[in-house]
mmCIF file of the C-alpha atoms, coordinates in Angstrom:
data_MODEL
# 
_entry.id   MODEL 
# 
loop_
_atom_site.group_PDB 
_atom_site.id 
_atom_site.type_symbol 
_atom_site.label_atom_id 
_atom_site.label_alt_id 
_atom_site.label_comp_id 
_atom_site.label_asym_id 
_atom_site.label_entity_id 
_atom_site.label_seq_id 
_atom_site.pdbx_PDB_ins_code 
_atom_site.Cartn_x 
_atom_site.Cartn_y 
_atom_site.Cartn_z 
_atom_site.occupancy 
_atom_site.B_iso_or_equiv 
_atom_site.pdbx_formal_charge 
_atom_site.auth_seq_id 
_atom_site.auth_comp_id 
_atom_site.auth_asym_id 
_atom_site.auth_atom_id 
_atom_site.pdbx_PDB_model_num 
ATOM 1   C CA . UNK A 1 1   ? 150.906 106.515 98.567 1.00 0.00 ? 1   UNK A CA 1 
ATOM 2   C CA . UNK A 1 2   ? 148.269 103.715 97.983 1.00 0.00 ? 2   UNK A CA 1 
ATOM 3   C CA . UNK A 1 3   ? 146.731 101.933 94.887 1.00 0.00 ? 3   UNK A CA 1 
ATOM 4   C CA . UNK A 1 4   ? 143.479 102.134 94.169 1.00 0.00 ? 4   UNK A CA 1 
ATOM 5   C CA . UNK A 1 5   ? 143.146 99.045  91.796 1.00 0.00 ? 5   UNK A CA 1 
ATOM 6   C CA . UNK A 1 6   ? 140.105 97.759  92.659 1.00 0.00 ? 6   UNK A CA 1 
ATOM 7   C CA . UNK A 1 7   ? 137.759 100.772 91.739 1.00 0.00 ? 7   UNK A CA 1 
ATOM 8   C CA . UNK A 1 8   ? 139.388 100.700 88.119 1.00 0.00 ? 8   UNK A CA 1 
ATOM 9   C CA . UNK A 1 9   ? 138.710 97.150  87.676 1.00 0.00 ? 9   UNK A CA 1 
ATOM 10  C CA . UNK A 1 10  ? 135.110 97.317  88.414 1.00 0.00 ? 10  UNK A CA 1 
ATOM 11  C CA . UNK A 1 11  ? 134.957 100.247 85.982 1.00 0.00 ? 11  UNK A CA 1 
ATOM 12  C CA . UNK A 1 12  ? 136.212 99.434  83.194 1.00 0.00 ? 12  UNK A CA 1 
ATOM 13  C CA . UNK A 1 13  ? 134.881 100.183 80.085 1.00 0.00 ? 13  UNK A CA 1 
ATOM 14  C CA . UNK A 1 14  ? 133.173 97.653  77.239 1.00 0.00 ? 14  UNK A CA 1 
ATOM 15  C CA . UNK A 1 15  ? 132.335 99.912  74.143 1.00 0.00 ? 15  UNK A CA 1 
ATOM 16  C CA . UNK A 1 16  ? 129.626 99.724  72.622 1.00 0.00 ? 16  UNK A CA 1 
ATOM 17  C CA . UNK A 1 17  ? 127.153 97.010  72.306 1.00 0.00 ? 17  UNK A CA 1 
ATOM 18  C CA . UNK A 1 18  ? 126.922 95.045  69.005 1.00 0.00 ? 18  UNK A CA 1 
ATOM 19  C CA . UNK A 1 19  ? 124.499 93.390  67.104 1.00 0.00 ? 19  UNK A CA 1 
ATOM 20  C CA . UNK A 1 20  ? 120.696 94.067  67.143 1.00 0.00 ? 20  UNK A CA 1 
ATOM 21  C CA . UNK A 1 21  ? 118.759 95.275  69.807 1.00 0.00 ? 21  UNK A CA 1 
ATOM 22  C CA . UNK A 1 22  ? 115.420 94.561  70.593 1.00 0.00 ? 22  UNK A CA 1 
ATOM 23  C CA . UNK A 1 23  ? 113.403 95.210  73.618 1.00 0.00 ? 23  UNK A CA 1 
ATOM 24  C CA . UNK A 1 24  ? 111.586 92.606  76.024 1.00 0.00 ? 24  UNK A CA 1 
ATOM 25  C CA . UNK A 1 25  ? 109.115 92.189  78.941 1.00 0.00 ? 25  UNK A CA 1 
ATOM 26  C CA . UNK A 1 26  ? 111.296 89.945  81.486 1.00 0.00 ? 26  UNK A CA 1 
ATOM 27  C CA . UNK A 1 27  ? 110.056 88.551  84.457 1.00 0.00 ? 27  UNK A CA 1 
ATOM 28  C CA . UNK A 1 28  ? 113.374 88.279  86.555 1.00 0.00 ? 28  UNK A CA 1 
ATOM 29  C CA . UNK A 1 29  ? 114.228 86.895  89.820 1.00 0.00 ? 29  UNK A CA 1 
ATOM 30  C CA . UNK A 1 30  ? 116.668 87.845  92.544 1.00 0.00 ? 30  UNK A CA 1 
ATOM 31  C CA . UNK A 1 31  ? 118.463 85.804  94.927 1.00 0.00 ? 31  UNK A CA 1 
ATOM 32  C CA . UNK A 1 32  ? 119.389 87.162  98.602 1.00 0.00 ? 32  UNK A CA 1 
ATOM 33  C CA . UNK A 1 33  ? 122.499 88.157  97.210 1.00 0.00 ? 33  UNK A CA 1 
ATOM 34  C CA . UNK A 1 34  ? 121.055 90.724  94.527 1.00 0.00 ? 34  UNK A CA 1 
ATOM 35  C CA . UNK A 1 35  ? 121.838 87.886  91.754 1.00 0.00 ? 35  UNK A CA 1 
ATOM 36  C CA . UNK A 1 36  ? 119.178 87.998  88.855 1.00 0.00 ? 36  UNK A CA 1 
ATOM 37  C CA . UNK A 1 37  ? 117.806 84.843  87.132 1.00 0.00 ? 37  UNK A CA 1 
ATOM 38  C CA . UNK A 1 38  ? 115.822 85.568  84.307 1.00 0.00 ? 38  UNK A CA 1 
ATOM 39  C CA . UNK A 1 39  ? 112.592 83.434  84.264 1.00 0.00 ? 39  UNK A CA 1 
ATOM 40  C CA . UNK A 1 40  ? 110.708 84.366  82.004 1.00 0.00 ? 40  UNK A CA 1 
ATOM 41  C CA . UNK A 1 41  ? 110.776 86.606  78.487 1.00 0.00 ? 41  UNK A CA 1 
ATOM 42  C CA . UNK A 1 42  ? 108.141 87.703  75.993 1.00 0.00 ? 42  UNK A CA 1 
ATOM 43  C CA . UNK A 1 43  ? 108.862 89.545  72.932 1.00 0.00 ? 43  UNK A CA 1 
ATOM 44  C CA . UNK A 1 44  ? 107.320 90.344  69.732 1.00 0.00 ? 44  UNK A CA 1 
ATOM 45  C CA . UNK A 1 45  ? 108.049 89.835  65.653 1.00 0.00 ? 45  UNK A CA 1 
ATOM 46  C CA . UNK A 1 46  ? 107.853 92.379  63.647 1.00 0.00 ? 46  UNK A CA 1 
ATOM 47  C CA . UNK A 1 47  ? 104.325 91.171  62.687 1.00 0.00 ? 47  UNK A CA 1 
ATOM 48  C CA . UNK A 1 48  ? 102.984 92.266  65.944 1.00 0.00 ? 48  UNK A CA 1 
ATOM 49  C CA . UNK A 1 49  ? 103.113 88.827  67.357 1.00 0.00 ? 49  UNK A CA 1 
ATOM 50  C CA . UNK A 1 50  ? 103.624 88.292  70.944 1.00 0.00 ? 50  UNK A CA 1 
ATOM 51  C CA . UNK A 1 51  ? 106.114 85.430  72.001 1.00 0.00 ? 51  UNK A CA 1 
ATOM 52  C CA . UNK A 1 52  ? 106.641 83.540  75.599 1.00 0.00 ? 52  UNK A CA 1 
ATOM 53  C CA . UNK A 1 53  ? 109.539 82.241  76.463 1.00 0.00 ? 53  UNK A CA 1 
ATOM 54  C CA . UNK A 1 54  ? 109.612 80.123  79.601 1.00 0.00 ? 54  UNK A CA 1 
ATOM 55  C CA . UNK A 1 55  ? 112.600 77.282  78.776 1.00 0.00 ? 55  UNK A CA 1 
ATOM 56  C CA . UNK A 1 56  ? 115.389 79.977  79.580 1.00 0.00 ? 56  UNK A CA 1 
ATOM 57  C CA . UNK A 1 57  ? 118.878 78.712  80.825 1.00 0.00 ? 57  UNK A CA 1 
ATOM 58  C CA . UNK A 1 58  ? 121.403 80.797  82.085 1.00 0.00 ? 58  UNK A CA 1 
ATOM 59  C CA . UNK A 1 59  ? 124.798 80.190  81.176 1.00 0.00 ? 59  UNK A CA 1 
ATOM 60  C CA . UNK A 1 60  ? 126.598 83.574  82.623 1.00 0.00 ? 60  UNK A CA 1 
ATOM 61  C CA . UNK A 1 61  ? 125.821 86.541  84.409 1.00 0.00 ? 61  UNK A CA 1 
ATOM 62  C CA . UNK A 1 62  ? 128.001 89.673  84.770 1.00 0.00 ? 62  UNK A CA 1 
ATOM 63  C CA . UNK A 1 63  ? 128.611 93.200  84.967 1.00 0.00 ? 63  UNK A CA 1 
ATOM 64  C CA . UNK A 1 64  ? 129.677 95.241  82.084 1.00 0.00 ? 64  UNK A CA 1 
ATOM 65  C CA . UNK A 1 65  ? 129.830 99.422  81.269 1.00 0.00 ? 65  UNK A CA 1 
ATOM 66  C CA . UNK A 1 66  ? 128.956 100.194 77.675 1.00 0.00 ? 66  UNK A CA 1 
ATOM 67  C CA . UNK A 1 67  ? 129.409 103.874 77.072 1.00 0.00 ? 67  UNK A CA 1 
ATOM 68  C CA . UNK A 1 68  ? 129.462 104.818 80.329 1.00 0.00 ? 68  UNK A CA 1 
ATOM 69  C CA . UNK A 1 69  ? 125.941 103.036 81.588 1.00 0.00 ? 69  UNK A CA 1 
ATOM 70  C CA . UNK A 1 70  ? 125.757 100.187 83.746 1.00 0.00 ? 70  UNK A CA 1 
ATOM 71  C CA . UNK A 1 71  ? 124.782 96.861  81.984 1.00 0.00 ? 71  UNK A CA 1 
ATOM 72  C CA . UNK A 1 72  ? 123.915 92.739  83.832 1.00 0.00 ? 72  UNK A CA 1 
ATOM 73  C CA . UNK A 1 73  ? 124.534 90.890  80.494 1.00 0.00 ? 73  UNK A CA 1 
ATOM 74  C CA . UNK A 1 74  ? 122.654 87.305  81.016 1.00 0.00 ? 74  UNK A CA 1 
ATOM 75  C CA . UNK A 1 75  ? 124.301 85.045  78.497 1.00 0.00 ? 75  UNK A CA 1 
ATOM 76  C CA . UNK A 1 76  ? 121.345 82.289  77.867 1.00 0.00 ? 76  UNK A CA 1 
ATOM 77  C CA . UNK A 1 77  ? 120.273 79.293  75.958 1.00 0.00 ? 77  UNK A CA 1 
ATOM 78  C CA . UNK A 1 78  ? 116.371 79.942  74.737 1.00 0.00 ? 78  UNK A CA 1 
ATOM 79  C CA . UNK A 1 79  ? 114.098 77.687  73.039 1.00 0.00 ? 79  UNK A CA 1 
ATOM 80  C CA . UNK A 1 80  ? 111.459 79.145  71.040 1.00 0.00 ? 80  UNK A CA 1 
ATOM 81  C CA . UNK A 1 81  ? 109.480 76.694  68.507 1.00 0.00 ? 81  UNK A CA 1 
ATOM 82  C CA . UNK A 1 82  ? 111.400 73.682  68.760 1.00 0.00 ? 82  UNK A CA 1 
ATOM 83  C CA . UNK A 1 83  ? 114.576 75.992  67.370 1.00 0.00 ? 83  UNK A CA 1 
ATOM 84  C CA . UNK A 1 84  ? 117.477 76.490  70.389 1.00 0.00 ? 84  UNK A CA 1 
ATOM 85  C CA . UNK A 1 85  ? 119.367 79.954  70.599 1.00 0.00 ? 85  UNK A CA 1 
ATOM 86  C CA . UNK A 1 86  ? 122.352 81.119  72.145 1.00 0.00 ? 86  UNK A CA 1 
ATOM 87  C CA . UNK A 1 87  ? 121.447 85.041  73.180 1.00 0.00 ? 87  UNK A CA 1 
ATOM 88  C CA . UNK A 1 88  ? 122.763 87.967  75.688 1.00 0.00 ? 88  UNK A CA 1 
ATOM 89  C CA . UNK A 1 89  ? 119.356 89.343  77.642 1.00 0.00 ? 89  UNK A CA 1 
ATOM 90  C CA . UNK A 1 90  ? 120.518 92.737  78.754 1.00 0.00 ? 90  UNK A CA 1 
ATOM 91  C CA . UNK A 1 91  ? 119.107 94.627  81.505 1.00 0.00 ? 91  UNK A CA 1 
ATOM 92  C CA . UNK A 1 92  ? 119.843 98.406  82.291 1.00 0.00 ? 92  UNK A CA 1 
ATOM 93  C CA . UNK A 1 93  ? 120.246 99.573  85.197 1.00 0.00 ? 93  UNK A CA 1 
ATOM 94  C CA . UNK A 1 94  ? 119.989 103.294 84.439 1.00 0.00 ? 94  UNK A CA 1 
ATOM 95  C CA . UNK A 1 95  ? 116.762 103.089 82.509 1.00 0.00 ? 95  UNK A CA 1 
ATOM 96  C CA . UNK A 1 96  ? 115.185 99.379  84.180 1.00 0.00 ? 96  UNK A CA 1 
ATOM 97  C CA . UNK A 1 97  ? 114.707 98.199  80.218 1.00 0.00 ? 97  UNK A CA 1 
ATOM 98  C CA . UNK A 1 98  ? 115.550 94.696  79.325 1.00 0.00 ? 98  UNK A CA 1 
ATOM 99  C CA . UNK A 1 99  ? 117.080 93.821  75.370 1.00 0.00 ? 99  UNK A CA 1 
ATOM 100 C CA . UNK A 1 100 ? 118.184 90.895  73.601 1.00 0.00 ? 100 UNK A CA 1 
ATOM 101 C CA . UNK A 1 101 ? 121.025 90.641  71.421 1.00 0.00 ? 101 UNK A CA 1 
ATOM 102 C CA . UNK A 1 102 ? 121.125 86.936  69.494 1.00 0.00 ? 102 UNK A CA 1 
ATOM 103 C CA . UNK A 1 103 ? 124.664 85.793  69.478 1.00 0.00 ? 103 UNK A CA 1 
# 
């Protein structure tokens, strides 16, 4: 009889995402060891205007399930217009779509 520990671990489930979701162009990039460093983000207001955001630090990085789909959830600090953030970038494995979620 063995344990099989290690597969439930990796699985394990996070719920649901919470806050608000929006979606973003990222330009991402990956070391040799399939590690992803997000570089570069744009996103638009709800006025249609189109933001760059190239002063991106990355804080954490790490796998999560919500609901069953594979998540990387990029904790970062941004700085957009003199104003820092603290935000999660997600990207989706499943669908290849990035979102940000200010903490």
């Amino acid at each position: 009889m063995g344990f099989r520990l290690g597969e439930i671990i990796e699985k394990q489930e996070h719920g649901v995402l919470h806050g608000i979701q929006r979606e973003i162009a990222c330009e991402c990039w990956f070391t040799s060891s399939g590690r992803s460093i997000p570089q570069i983000i744009k996103i638009m207001d709800e006025e249609g205007h189109l933001y760059t955001i190239r002063d991106i630090e990355l804080l954490t990085a790490e796998t999560k399930t919500y609901c069953g789909i594979q998540t990387v959830e990029h904790l970062c600090r941004i700085s957009i217009s003199g104003r820092t953030s603290i935000v999660k970038l997600i990207y989706t494995k499943e669908s290849c779509r990035w979102t940000i979620i200010e903490v």
